[in-house]
Amino acid sequence: MNAMMLARIHDLSKTDAPLVPQTVPIPVPGDQEILIRVGACGVCHTELDEIEGRTPPPRFPVIPGHQVVGRVRESGTGAVRFSTGQRVGVAWINRTCGRCQYCLDGRENLCPEFTATGRDVNGGYAEYMTVHEAFAYPIPDGFSDAQAAPLLCAGAIGYRSMVLCNLRDGHRLGLTGFGASAHLVLKMVRHRFPGVRVYVFARSRDEQAFARSLGAVWAGHTNDTAPHPLDRIIDTTPAWTPVVEALNNLSPGGRLVINAIRKEAADRDVLLRLDYSSHLWHEKEIKSVANVARSDVSRFLELADRIPIIPEVETFNLEGANRALLELKNKRIRGAKVLVMDHG
Ligand SMILES: [Zn+2]
Ligand SMILES: [Zn+2]
């Protein structure tokens, strides 16, 4: 099968081809695993964190990709949950221990043995992949493969961020950064909390206009001050400046939820500008989002189907993965980028 492989850490300012196309054997499903013929795989900012070494794969080479949609081709020994041909998805959460306190109390996303798809094991930048059947999800019929793919990470983690916000109708919600996840949060919030007013901070005028077209009451630059203090803010940027700006925009008792697996180092010095009285006092809270639990993925898929939330997608073929990643790196974003396999 064709796959795009990551063989080592790269500096993306020095290469535009971090992934290498390779032909590798189709994986064989082990006990309780299914083999999936991949139809589409979303491109996530976390892939940049893997490639650039902020959350490095433990071994190389690895096939990245953790927003995978495809059809079951074969079931391994003891795998009985899905039938051949059924459409399924795979998300970032690939395996957990099932025994620790976090797993037992519904917070498997914090499991110390958390295994991630496309980082710790091979993911979906390929024509086929295998996964334990308990970590796959039926995909509702209303979405194409490409539309369903971003629901599995951008959507699911956006859902988890929204839950951690503890939003109420009447709140003012800020979204700083407006990529794949934030645009799905905006669509979701508009339906679940019609009384919430959404304020979007984005670097480009295109993103700001896109946010307004989806119902943001205000959209400005990342460094702008919002016209009102905001009760909740979700940060989906890789940088620190938006965090400091967000704390400044937060109302007393407000909460900032940081949805990022890693932050980049470029503007870390801005943290020295943190001023206790304006950024933190008045019981302002900061909470990070770590991974997703299977329940986040299933609940979000169900919600996205019911509302419905159809992601805006831009598609690339498998060999276009490097171009998609570089565009993501360079912030050329409108909606979600998705690789679509042609199985030629
Ligand atoms: Zn992701
Ligand atoms: Zn565990």
mmCIF file of C-alpha atoms and ligand atoms in Angstrom:
data_model
loop_
_atom_site.group_PDB
_atom_site.id
_atom_site.type_symbol
_atom_site.label_atom_id
_atom_site.label_comp_id
_atom_site.label_asym_id
_atom_site.label_seq_id
_atom_site.Cartn_x
_atom_site.Cartn_y
_atom_site.Cartn_z
ATOM 1 C CA MET A 1 0.000 0.000 0.000
ATOM 2 C CA ASN A 2 0.994 3.654 -0.370
ATOM 3 C CA ALA A 3 1.795 5.589 2.786
ATOM 4 C CA MET A 4 3.360 8.908 3.751
ATOM 5 C CA MET A 5 6.034 8.134 6.339
ATOM 6 C CA LEU A 6 7.790 10.294 8.900
ATOM 7 C CA ALA A 7 11.355 9.007 9.372
ATOM 8 C CA ARG A 8 12.778 11.640 11.757
ATOM 9 C CA ILE A 9 12.242 15.051 13.310
ATOM 10 C CA HIS A 10 12.402 17.953 10.838
ATOM 11 C CA ASP A 11 12.818 21.709 10.956
ATOM 12 C CA LEU A 12 9.968 22.855 8.716
ATOM 13 C CA SER A 13 11.746 26.107 7.917
ATOM 14 C CA LYS A 14 14.402 23.998 6.175
ATOM 15 C CA THR A 15 12.338 21.407 4.281
ATOM 16 C CA ASP A 16 9.037 21.333 2.478
ATOM 17 C CA ALA A 17 8.890 17.525 2.324
ATOM 18 C CA PRO A 18 9.051 16.102 5.862
ATOM 19 C CA LEU A 19 7.013 13.041 4.871
ATOM 20 C CA VAL A 20 8.246 10.540 2.304
ATOM 21 C CA PRO A 21 5.924 8.493 0.061
ATOM 22 C CA GLN A 22 6.631 4.791 0.473
ATOM 23 C CA THR A 23 5.152 1.457 -0.493
ATOM 24 C CA VAL A 24 4.779 -0.772 2.566
ATOM 25 C CA PRO A 25 2.894 -4.024 3.254
ATOM 26 C CA ILE A 26 -0.799 -3.769 4.171
ATOM 27 C CA PRO A 27 -0.913 -4.272 7.975
ATOM 28 C CA VAL A 28 -2.423 -7.473 9.345
ATOM 29 C CA PRO A 29 -5.116 -7.041 12.026
ATOM 30 C CA GLY A 30 -4.163 -8.627 15.363
ATOM 31 C CA ASP A 31 -6.509 -9.958 18.046
ATOM 32 C CA GLN A 32 -9.622 -7.791 18.349
ATOM 33 C CA GLU A 33 -8.314 -5.464 15.658
ATOM 34 C CA ILE A 34 -9.906 -4.416 12.396
ATOM 35 C CA LEU A 35 -8.210 -3.591 9.114
ATOM 36 C CA ILE A 36 -9.576 -0.379 7.607
ATOM 37 C CA ARG A 37 -9.371 0.636 3.960
ATOM 38 C CA VAL A 38 -8.830 4.354 4.491
ATOM 39 C CA GLY A 39 -11.069 6.751 2.550
ATOM 40 C CA ALA A 40 -9.945 10.042 4.098
ATOM 41 C CA CYS A 41 -7.651 11.333 6.833
ATOM 42 C CA GLY A 42 -7.733 14.816 8.320
ATOM 43 C CA VAL A 43 -4.598 16.929 8.684
ATOM 44 C CA CYS A 44 -4.143 18.255 12.221
ATOM 45 C CA HIS A 45 -1.816 20.849 13.744
ATOM 46 C CA THR A 46 -0.610 18.081 16.073
ATOM 47 C CA GLU A 47 1.134 16.505 13.074
ATOM 48 C CA LEU A 48 3.319 19.637 12.968
ATOM 49 C CA ASP A 49 4.101 19.122 16.674
ATOM 50 C CA GLU A 50 5.128 15.539 15.919
ATOM 51 C CA ILE A 51 7.240 16.451 12.876
ATOM 52 C CA GLU A 52 8.974 19.344 14.634
ATOM 53 C CA GLY A 53 9.589 17.282 17.772
ATOM 54 C CA ARG A 54 7.370 19.034 20.326
ATOM 55 C CA THR A 55 5.501 15.774 20.868
ATOM 56 C CA PRO A 56 7.852 13.358 19.120
ATOM 57 C CA PRO A 57 6.916 9.845 18.029
ATOM 58 C CA PRO A 58 8.686 7.278 20.262
ATOM 59 C CA ARG A 59 10.001 5.381 17.233
ATOM 60 C CA PHE A 60 10.508 5.905 13.530
ATOM 61 C CA PRO A 61 9.387 5.542 10.882
ATOM 62 C CA VAL A 62 5.756 6.203 11.657
ATOM 63 C CA ILE A 63 2.685 6.921 9.538
ATOM 64 C CA PRO A 64 0.979 10.057 10.956
ATOM 65 C CA GLY A 65 -2.734 10.863 10.896
ATOM 66 C CA HIS A 66 -5.411 10.556 13.550
ATOM 67 C CA GLN A 67 -8.679 11.613 11.903
ATOM 68 C CA VAL A 68 -9.292 8.524 9.829
ATOM 69 C CA VAL A 69 -12.444 7.446 8.013
ATOM 70 C CA GLY A 70 -12.690 4.241 6.032
ATOM 71 C CA ARG A 71 -14.406 0.911 5.624
ATOM 72 C CA VAL A 72 -13.706 -2.307 7.470
ATOM 73 C CA ARG A 73 -11.860 -4.645 5.130
ATOM 74 C CA GLU A 74 -11.144 -7.495 7.533
ATOM 75 C CA SER A 75 -11.610 -8.379 11.209
ATOM 76 C CA GLY A 76 -8.877 -10.048 13.279
ATOM 77 C CA THR A 77 -9.431 -12.909 15.714
ATOM 78 C CA GLY A 78 -12.138 -12.046 18.237
ATOM 79 C CA ALA A 79 -13.116 -8.774 16.548
ATOM 80 C CA VAL A 80 -16.896 -8.904 16.283
ATOM 81 C CA ARG A 81 -18.085 -5.323 16.652
ATOM 82 C CA PHE A 82 -18.131 -4.260 13.005
ATOM 83 C CA SER A 83 -19.054 -6.033 9.802
ATOM 84 C CA THR A 84 -16.968 -6.025 6.648
ATOM 85 C CA GLY A 85 -17.711 -2.933 4.580
ATOM 86 C CA GLN A 86 -19.027 -0.921 7.528
ATOM 87 C CA ARG A 87 -17.793 2.665 7.679
ATOM 88 C CA VAL A 88 -15.759 3.519 10.772
ATOM 89 C CA GLY A 89 -13.555 6.281 12.130
ATOM 90 C CA VAL A 90 -10.384 6.356 14.224
ATOM 91 C CA ALA A 91 -9.376 9.271 16.456
ATOM 92 C CA TRP A 92 -6.283 10.381 18.426
ATOM 93 C CA ILE A 93 -7.090 8.020 21.299
ATOM 94 C CA ASN A 94 -5.707 4.671 20.125
ATOM 95 C CA ARG A 95 -5.383 2.671 23.344
ATOM 96 C CA THR A 96 -5.528 3.194 27.109
ATOM 97 C CA CYS A 97 -4.757 0.799 29.991
ATOM 98 C CA GLY A 98 -8.373 0.418 31.141
ATOM 99 C CA ARG A 99 -7.239 -0.162 34.746
ATOM 100 C CA CYS A 100 -5.854 3.105 36.151
ATOM 101 C CA GLN A 101 -7.860 5.586 38.210
ATOM 102 C CA TYR A 102 -8.273 7.898 35.199
ATOM 103 C CA CYS A 103 -9.547 5.090 32.968
ATOM 104 C CA LEU A 104 -11.909 3.881 35.678
ATOM 105 C CA ASP A 105 -13.491 7.268 36.399
ATOM 106 C CA GLY A 106 -14.157 8.312 32.806
ATOM 107 C CA ARG A 107 -11.014 10.362 32.232
ATOM 108 C CA GLU A 108 -9.176 7.898 29.998
ATOM 109 C CA ASN A 109 -7.752 10.883 28.093
ATOM 110 C CA LEU A 110 -5.400 11.361 31.093
ATOM 111 C CA CYS A 111 -4.298 7.685 31.276
ATOM 112 C CA PRO A 112 -0.505 7.472 31.823
ATOM 113 C CA GLU A 113 -0.409 4.722 29.194
ATOM 114 C CA PHE A 114 -2.347 6.796 26.646
ATOM 115 C CA THR A 115 -1.334 5.689 23.144
ATOM 116 C CA ALA A 116 -1.946 8.117 20.290
ATOM 117 C CA THR A 117 -2.880 7.219 16.717
ATOM 118 C CA GLY A 118 -0.338 8.404 14.168
ATOM 119 C CA ARG A 119 2.317 9.202 16.794
ATOM 120 C CA ASP A 120 2.807 6.110 18.972
ATOM 121 C CA VAL A 121 1.389 3.725 16.345
ATOM 122 C CA ASN A 122 0.770 4.057 12.614
ATOM 123 C CA GLY A 123 -2.146 6.270 11.564
ATOM 124 C CA GLY A 124 -4.146 7.172 8.514
ATOM 125 C CA TYR A 125 -1.788 8.897 6.053
ATOM 126 C CA ALA A 126 -1.959 5.577 4.207
ATOM 127 C CA GLU A 127 -4.306 3.383 2.199
ATOM 128 C CA TYR A 128 -4.890 0.981 5.103
ATOM 129 C CA MET A 129 -4.528 0.924 8.881
ATOM 130 C CA THR A 130 -5.421 -1.350 11.788
ATOM 131 C CA VAL A 131 -6.981 -0.436 15.137
ATOM 132 C CA HIS A 132 -8.485 -2.216 18.157
ATOM 133 C CA GLU A 133 -12.216 -2.444 17.500
ATOM 134 C CA ALA A 134 -13.027 -0.769 20.837
ATOM 135 C CA PHE A 135 -11.238 2.362 19.593
ATOM 136 C CA ALA A 136 -13.227 2.730 16.364
ATOM 137 C CA TYR A 137 -16.543 4.544 15.869
ATOM 138 C CA PRO A 138 -19.415 4.019 13.466
ATOM 139 C CA ILE A 139 -19.654 7.044 11.155
ATOM 140 C CA PRO A 140 -23.134 8.496 10.517
ATOM 141 C CA ASP A 141 -24.329 8.358 6.902
ATOM 142 C CA GLY A 142 -24.885 12.099 6.482
ATOM 143 C CA PHE A 143 -21.199 12.894 5.973
ATOM 144 C CA SER A 144 -18.816 12.103 3.154
ATOM 145 C CA ASP A 145 -15.528 10.528 4.235
ATOM 146 C CA ALA A 146 -13.771 13.893 3.855
ATOM 147 C CA GLN A 147 -16.458 15.700 5.863
ATOM 148 C CA ALA A 148 -16.421 13.120 8.631
ATOM 149 C CA ALA A 149 -12.622 13.106 9.080
ATOM 150 C CA PRO A 150 -12.255 16.506 10.848
ATOM 151 C CA LEU A 151 -15.054 15.590 13.236
ATOM 152 C CA LEU A 152 -12.760 12.970 14.785
ATOM 153 C CA CYS A 153 -10.155 15.385 16.194
ATOM 154 C CA ALA A 154 -10.899 19.021 15.386
ATOM 155 C CA GLY A 155 -14.546 18.390 16.268
ATOM 156 C CA ALA A 156 -14.083 16.017 19.193
ATOM 157 C CA ILE A 157 -11.472 18.164 20.919
ATOM 158 C CA GLY A 158 -13.532 21.255 20.175
ATOM 159 C CA TYR A 159 -16.413 19.495 21.893
ATOM 160 C CA ARG A 160 -14.225 18.673 24.906
ATOM 161 C CA SER A 161 -13.067 22.314 25.035
ATOM 162 C CA MET A 162 -16.673 23.492 24.991
ATOM 163 C CA VAL A 163 -17.593 21.106 27.805
ATOM 164 C CA LEU A 164 -14.597 22.259 29.879
ATOM 165 C CA CYS A 165 -15.761 25.848 29.343
ATOM 166 C CA ASN A 166 -18.926 25.105 31.301
ATOM 167 C CA LEU A 167 -20.776 27.442 28.941
ATOM 168 C CA ARG A 168 -24.166 28.911 29.737
ATOM 169 C CA ASP A 169 -26.590 30.764 27.521
ATOM 170 C CA GLY A 170 -25.931 34.471 27.802
ATOM 171 C CA HIS A 171 -22.167 34.027 28.046
ATOM 172 C CA ARG A 172 -19.797 35.849 25.774
ATOM 173 C CA LEU A 173 -17.394 33.286 24.293
ATOM 174 C CA GLY A 174 -14.085 34.200 22.683
ATOM 175 C CA LEU A 175 -12.301 31.946 20.204
ATOM 176 C CA THR A 176 -8.669 32.849 19.670
ATOM 177 C CA GLY A 177 -7.372 31.197 16.523
ATOM 178 C CA PHE A 178 -9.878 30.167 13.897
ATOM 179 C CA GLY A 179 -8.790 26.921 12.262
ATOM 180 C CA ALA A 180 -10.443 23.544 11.888
ATOM 181 C CA SER A 181 -11.410 23.104 15.535
ATOM 182 C CA ALA A 182 -12.620 26.645 16.263
ATOM 183 C CA HIS A 183 -14.875 26.777 13.203
ATOM 184 C CA LEU A 184 -16.590 23.581 14.376
ATOM 185 C CA VAL A 185 -16.919 24.977 17.918
ATOM 186 C CA LEU A 186 -18.602 28.071 16.492
ATOM 187 C CA LYS A 187 -21.076 25.954 14.512
ATOM 188 C CA MET A 188 -21.750 23.760 17.563
ATOM 189 C CA VAL A 189 -22.175 26.645 20.024
ATOM 190 C CA ARG A 190 -24.593 28.469 17.710
ATOM 191 C CA HIS A 191 -26.916 25.451 17.900
ATOM 192 C CA ARG A 192 -26.460 24.295 21.477
ATOM 193 C CA PHE A 193 -26.294 27.754 23.059
ATOM 194 C CA PRO A 194 -28.136 30.174 20.780
ATOM 195 C CA GLY A 195 -27.857 32.887 23.465
ATOM 196 C CA VAL A 196 -24.051 32.765 23.522
ATOM 197 C CA ARG A 197 -22.363 35.553 21.574
ATOM 198 C CA VAL A 198 -19.121 34.490 19.912
ATOM 199 C CA TYR A 199 -16.089 36.771 19.440
ATOM 200 C CA VAL A 200 -13.307 35.547 17.171
ATOM 201 C CA PHE A 201 -9.648 36.573 17.202
ATOM 202 C CA ALA A 202 -7.810 35.562 14.036
ATOM 203 C CA ARG A 203 -4.689 36.728 12.263
ATOM 204 C CA SER A 204 -5.978 37.013 8.717
ATOM 205 C CA ARG A 205 -8.858 39.045 7.338
ATOM 206 C CA ASP A 206 -10.020 35.941 5.464
ATOM 207 C CA GLU A 207 -10.393 34.015 8.712
ATOM 208 C CA GLN A 208 -12.155 36.964 10.335
ATOM 209 C CA ALA A 209 -14.604 37.208 7.422
ATOM 210 C CA PHE A 210 -15.114 33.429 7.536
ATOM 211 C CA ALA A 211 -15.919 33.678 11.263
ATOM 212 C CA ARG A 212 -18.465 36.440 10.683
ATOM 213 C CA SER A 213 -20.078 34.401 7.909
ATOM 214 C CA LEU A 214 -20.545 31.553 10.396
ATOM 215 C CA GLY A 215 -22.236 33.837 12.933
ATOM 216 C CA ALA A 216 -19.524 35.456 15.070
ATOM 217 C CA VAL A 217 -20.864 38.788 16.377
ATOM 218 C CA TRP A 218 -17.358 40.255 16.254
ATOM 219 C CA ALA A 219 -14.090 39.232 14.627
ATOM 220 C CA GLY A 220 -10.792 41.015 15.053
ATOM 221 C CA HIS A 221 -7.054 40.537 15.081
ATOM 222 C CA THR A 222 -5.405 38.303 17.676
ATOM 223 C CA ASN A 223 -3.946 41.384 19.385
ATOM 224 C CA ASP A 224 -7.217 43.374 19.463
ATOM 225 C CA THR A 225 -9.134 44.026 22.641
ATOM 226 C CA ALA A 226 -12.673 42.647 22.497
ATOM 227 C CA PRO A 227 -15.455 45.265 22.711
ATOM 228 C CA HIS A 228 -16.669 43.543 25.916
ATOM 229 C CA PRO A 229 -14.979 41.411 28.565
ATOM 230 C CA LEU A 230 -15.507 37.723 27.720
ATOM 231 C CA ASP A 231 -16.796 35.044 30.096
ATOM 232 C CA ARG A 232 -15.065 32.145 28.385
ATOM 233 C CA ILE A 233 -12.270 31.939 25.839
ATOM 234 C CA ILE A 234 -11.007 28.914 23.925
ATOM 235 C CA ASP A 235 -7.462 29.271 22.613
ATOM 236 C CA THR A 236 -6.548 27.031 19.664
ATOM 237 C CA THR A 237 -3.328 28.782 18.658
ATOM 238 C CA PRO A 238 0.199 27.348 18.922
ATOM 239 C CA ALA A 239 1.513 30.628 20.398
ATOM 240 C CA TRP A 240 1.752 32.422 23.772
ATOM 241 C CA THR A 241 0.746 35.968 22.792
ATOM 242 C CA PRO A 242 -2.906 34.951 22.304
ATOM 243 C CA VAL A 243 -2.895 33.434 25.809
ATOM 244 C CA VAL A 244 -1.748 36.689 27.402
ATOM 245 C CA GLU A 245 -4.181 38.695 25.255
ATOM 246 C CA ALA A 246 -6.995 36.309 26.155
ATOM 247 C CA LEU A 247 -6.363 36.698 29.888
ATOM 248 C CA ASN A 248 -6.585 40.447 29.382
ATOM 249 C CA ASN A 249 -9.951 40.048 27.609
ATOM 250 C CA LEU A 250 -11.361 37.694 30.250
ATOM 251 C CA SER A 251 -14.059 38.986 32.606
ATOM 252 C CA PRO A 252 -13.818 38.509 36.406
ATOM 253 C CA GLY A 253 -14.449 34.843 37.210
ATOM 254 C CA GLY A 254 -13.870 33.976 33.566
ATOM 255 C CA ARG A 255 -12.167 30.854 32.248
ATOM 256 C CA LEU A 256 -9.590 30.395 29.531
ATOM 257 C CA VAL A 257 -9.453 26.901 28.027
ATOM 258 C CA ILE A 258 -6.232 26.196 26.137
ATOM 259 C CA ASN A 259 -6.773 23.621 23.426
ATOM 260 C CA ALA A 260 -3.227 22.874 22.324
ATOM 261 C CA ILE A 261 -1.093 19.790 22.839
ATOM 262 C CA ARG A 262 2.075 21.904 22.808
ATOM 263 C CA LYS A 263 2.930 25.594 22.501
ATOM 264 C CA GLU A 264 5.709 26.793 20.225
ATOM 265 C CA ALA A 265 8.693 28.611 21.731
ATOM 266 C CA ALA A 266 8.928 31.569 19.337
ATOM 267 C CA ASP A 267 7.049 34.151 21.456
ATOM 268 C CA ARG A 268 7.490 32.621 24.912
ATOM 269 C CA ASP A 269 9.084 35.836 26.222
ATOM 270 C CA VAL A 270 5.691 37.509 26.096
ATOM 271 C CA LEU A 271 4.864 35.595 29.300
ATOM 272 C CA LEU A 272 7.120 38.057 31.143
ATOM 273 C CA ARG A 273 4.468 40.651 30.360
ATOM 274 C CA LEU A 274 1.944 38.745 32.499
ATOM 275 C CA ASP A 275 0.564 41.214 34.970
ATOM 276 C CA TYR A 276 -1.128 39.671 37.968
ATOM 277 C CA SER A 277 -3.737 42.376 38.494
ATOM 278 C CA SER A 278 -4.958 42.631 34.892
ATOM 279 C CA HIS A 279 -4.357 39.055 33.652
ATOM 280 C CA LEU A 280 -4.992 36.763 36.616
ATOM 281 C CA TRP A 281 -6.617 38.504 39.556
ATOM 282 C CA HIS A 282 -10.422 38.438 39.934
ATOM 283 C CA GLU A 283 -10.511 34.654 40.006
ATOM 284 C CA LYS A 284 -9.637 34.142 36.377
ATOM 285 C CA GLU A 285 -9.050 30.477 35.565
ATOM 286 C CA ILE A 286 -6.854 28.685 33.047
ATOM 287 C CA LYS A 287 -7.498 25.090 32.043
ATOM 288 C CA SER A 288 -5.801 23.011 29.353
ATOM 289 C CA VAL A 289 -7.416 20.310 27.240
ATOM 290 C CA ALA A 290 -5.518 17.030 27.003
ATOM 291 C CA ASN A 291 -6.327 14.433 24.351
ATOM 292 C CA VAL A 292 -9.875 13.141 23.963
ATOM 293 C CA ALA A 293 -11.824 10.327 25.593
ATOM 294 C CA ARG A 294 -13.824 7.931 23.422
ATOM 295 C CA SER A 295 -16.981 9.466 24.881
ATOM 296 C CA ASP A 296 -15.996 12.895 23.466
ATOM 297 C CA VAL A 297 -15.673 11.393 19.998
ATOM 298 C CA SER A 298 -18.956 9.447 20.124
ATOM 299 C CA ARG A 299 -20.935 12.297 21.663
ATOM 300 C CA PHE A 300 -19.601 14.787 19.165
ATOM 301 C CA LEU A 301 -20.318 12.478 16.190
ATOM 302 C CA GLU A 302 -23.865 12.073 17.446
ATOM 303 C CA LEU A 303 -24.265 15.831 17.922
ATOM 304 C CA ALA A 304 -22.697 16.677 14.564
ATOM 305 C CA ASP A 305 -25.104 14.278 12.873
ATOM 306 C CA ARG A 306 -28.153 15.594 14.717
ATOM 307 C CA ILE A 307 -27.543 19.361 14.254
ATOM 308 C CA PRO A 308 -25.981 18.754 11.600
ATOM 309 C CA ILE A 309 -22.466 20.230 11.661
ATOM 310 C CA ILE A 310 -20.858 19.845 8.261
ATOM 311 C CA PRO A 311 -17.194 20.887 8.344
ATOM 312 C CA GLU A 312 -15.787 23.107 5.605
ATOM 313 C CA VAL A 313 -13.051 20.983 4.062
ATOM 314 C CA GLU A 314 -10.226 21.453 1.610
ATOM 315 C CA THR A 315 -9.034 18.161 0.117
ATOM 316 C CA PHE A 316 -5.618 16.920 -0.998
ATOM 317 C CA ASN A 317 -4.510 13.533 -2.294
ATOM 318 C CA LEU A 318 -2.222 11.356 -0.156
ATOM 319 C CA GLU A 319 0.903 12.636 -1.890
ATOM 320 C CA GLY A 320 -0.322 16.189 -1.169
ATOM 321 C CA ALA A 321 0.189 15.656 2.583
ATOM 322 C CA ASN A 322 3.382 17.734 2.690
ATOM 323 C CA ARG A 323 1.696 20.629 0.905
ATOM 324 C CA ALA A 324 -1.283 20.464 3.293
ATOM 325 C CA LEU A 325 1.045 20.454 6.316
ATOM 326 C CA LEU A 326 3.088 23.392 5.036
ATOM 327 C CA GLU A 327 -0.063 25.392 4.347
ATOM 328 C CA LEU A 328 -1.216 24.630 7.878
ATOM 329 C CA LYS A 329 2.181 25.729 9.203
ATOM 330 C CA ASN A 330 1.943 28.946 7.202
ATOM 331 C CA LYS A 331 -1.606 29.603 8.425
ATOM 332 C CA ARG A 332 -3.325 29.252 5.081
ATOM 333 C CA ILE A 333 -6.463 27.927 6.668
ATOM 334 C CA ARG A 334 -10.099 27.895 5.814
ATOM 335 C CA GLY A 335 -11.905 25.103 7.609
ATOM 336 C CA ALA A 336 -10.157 21.740 7.716
ATOM 337 C CA LYS A 337 -7.598 20.096 5.450
ATOM 338 C CA VAL A 338 -8.247 16.458 4.552
ATOM 339 C CA LEU A 339 -6.336 13.846 2.570
ATOM 340 C CA VAL A 340 -8.561 11.752 0.309
ATOM 341 C CA MET A 341 -7.182 8.399 -0.852
ATOM 342 C CA ASP A 342 -7.668 7.489 -4.480
ATOM 343 C CA HIS A 343 -6.582 3.821 -4.110
ATOM 344 C CA GLY A 344 -5.421 4.056 -7.720
HETATM 345 ZN ZN ZN B 1 -5.656 16.327 16.014
HETATM 346 ZN ZN ZN B 2 -5.454 4.049 32.193
#
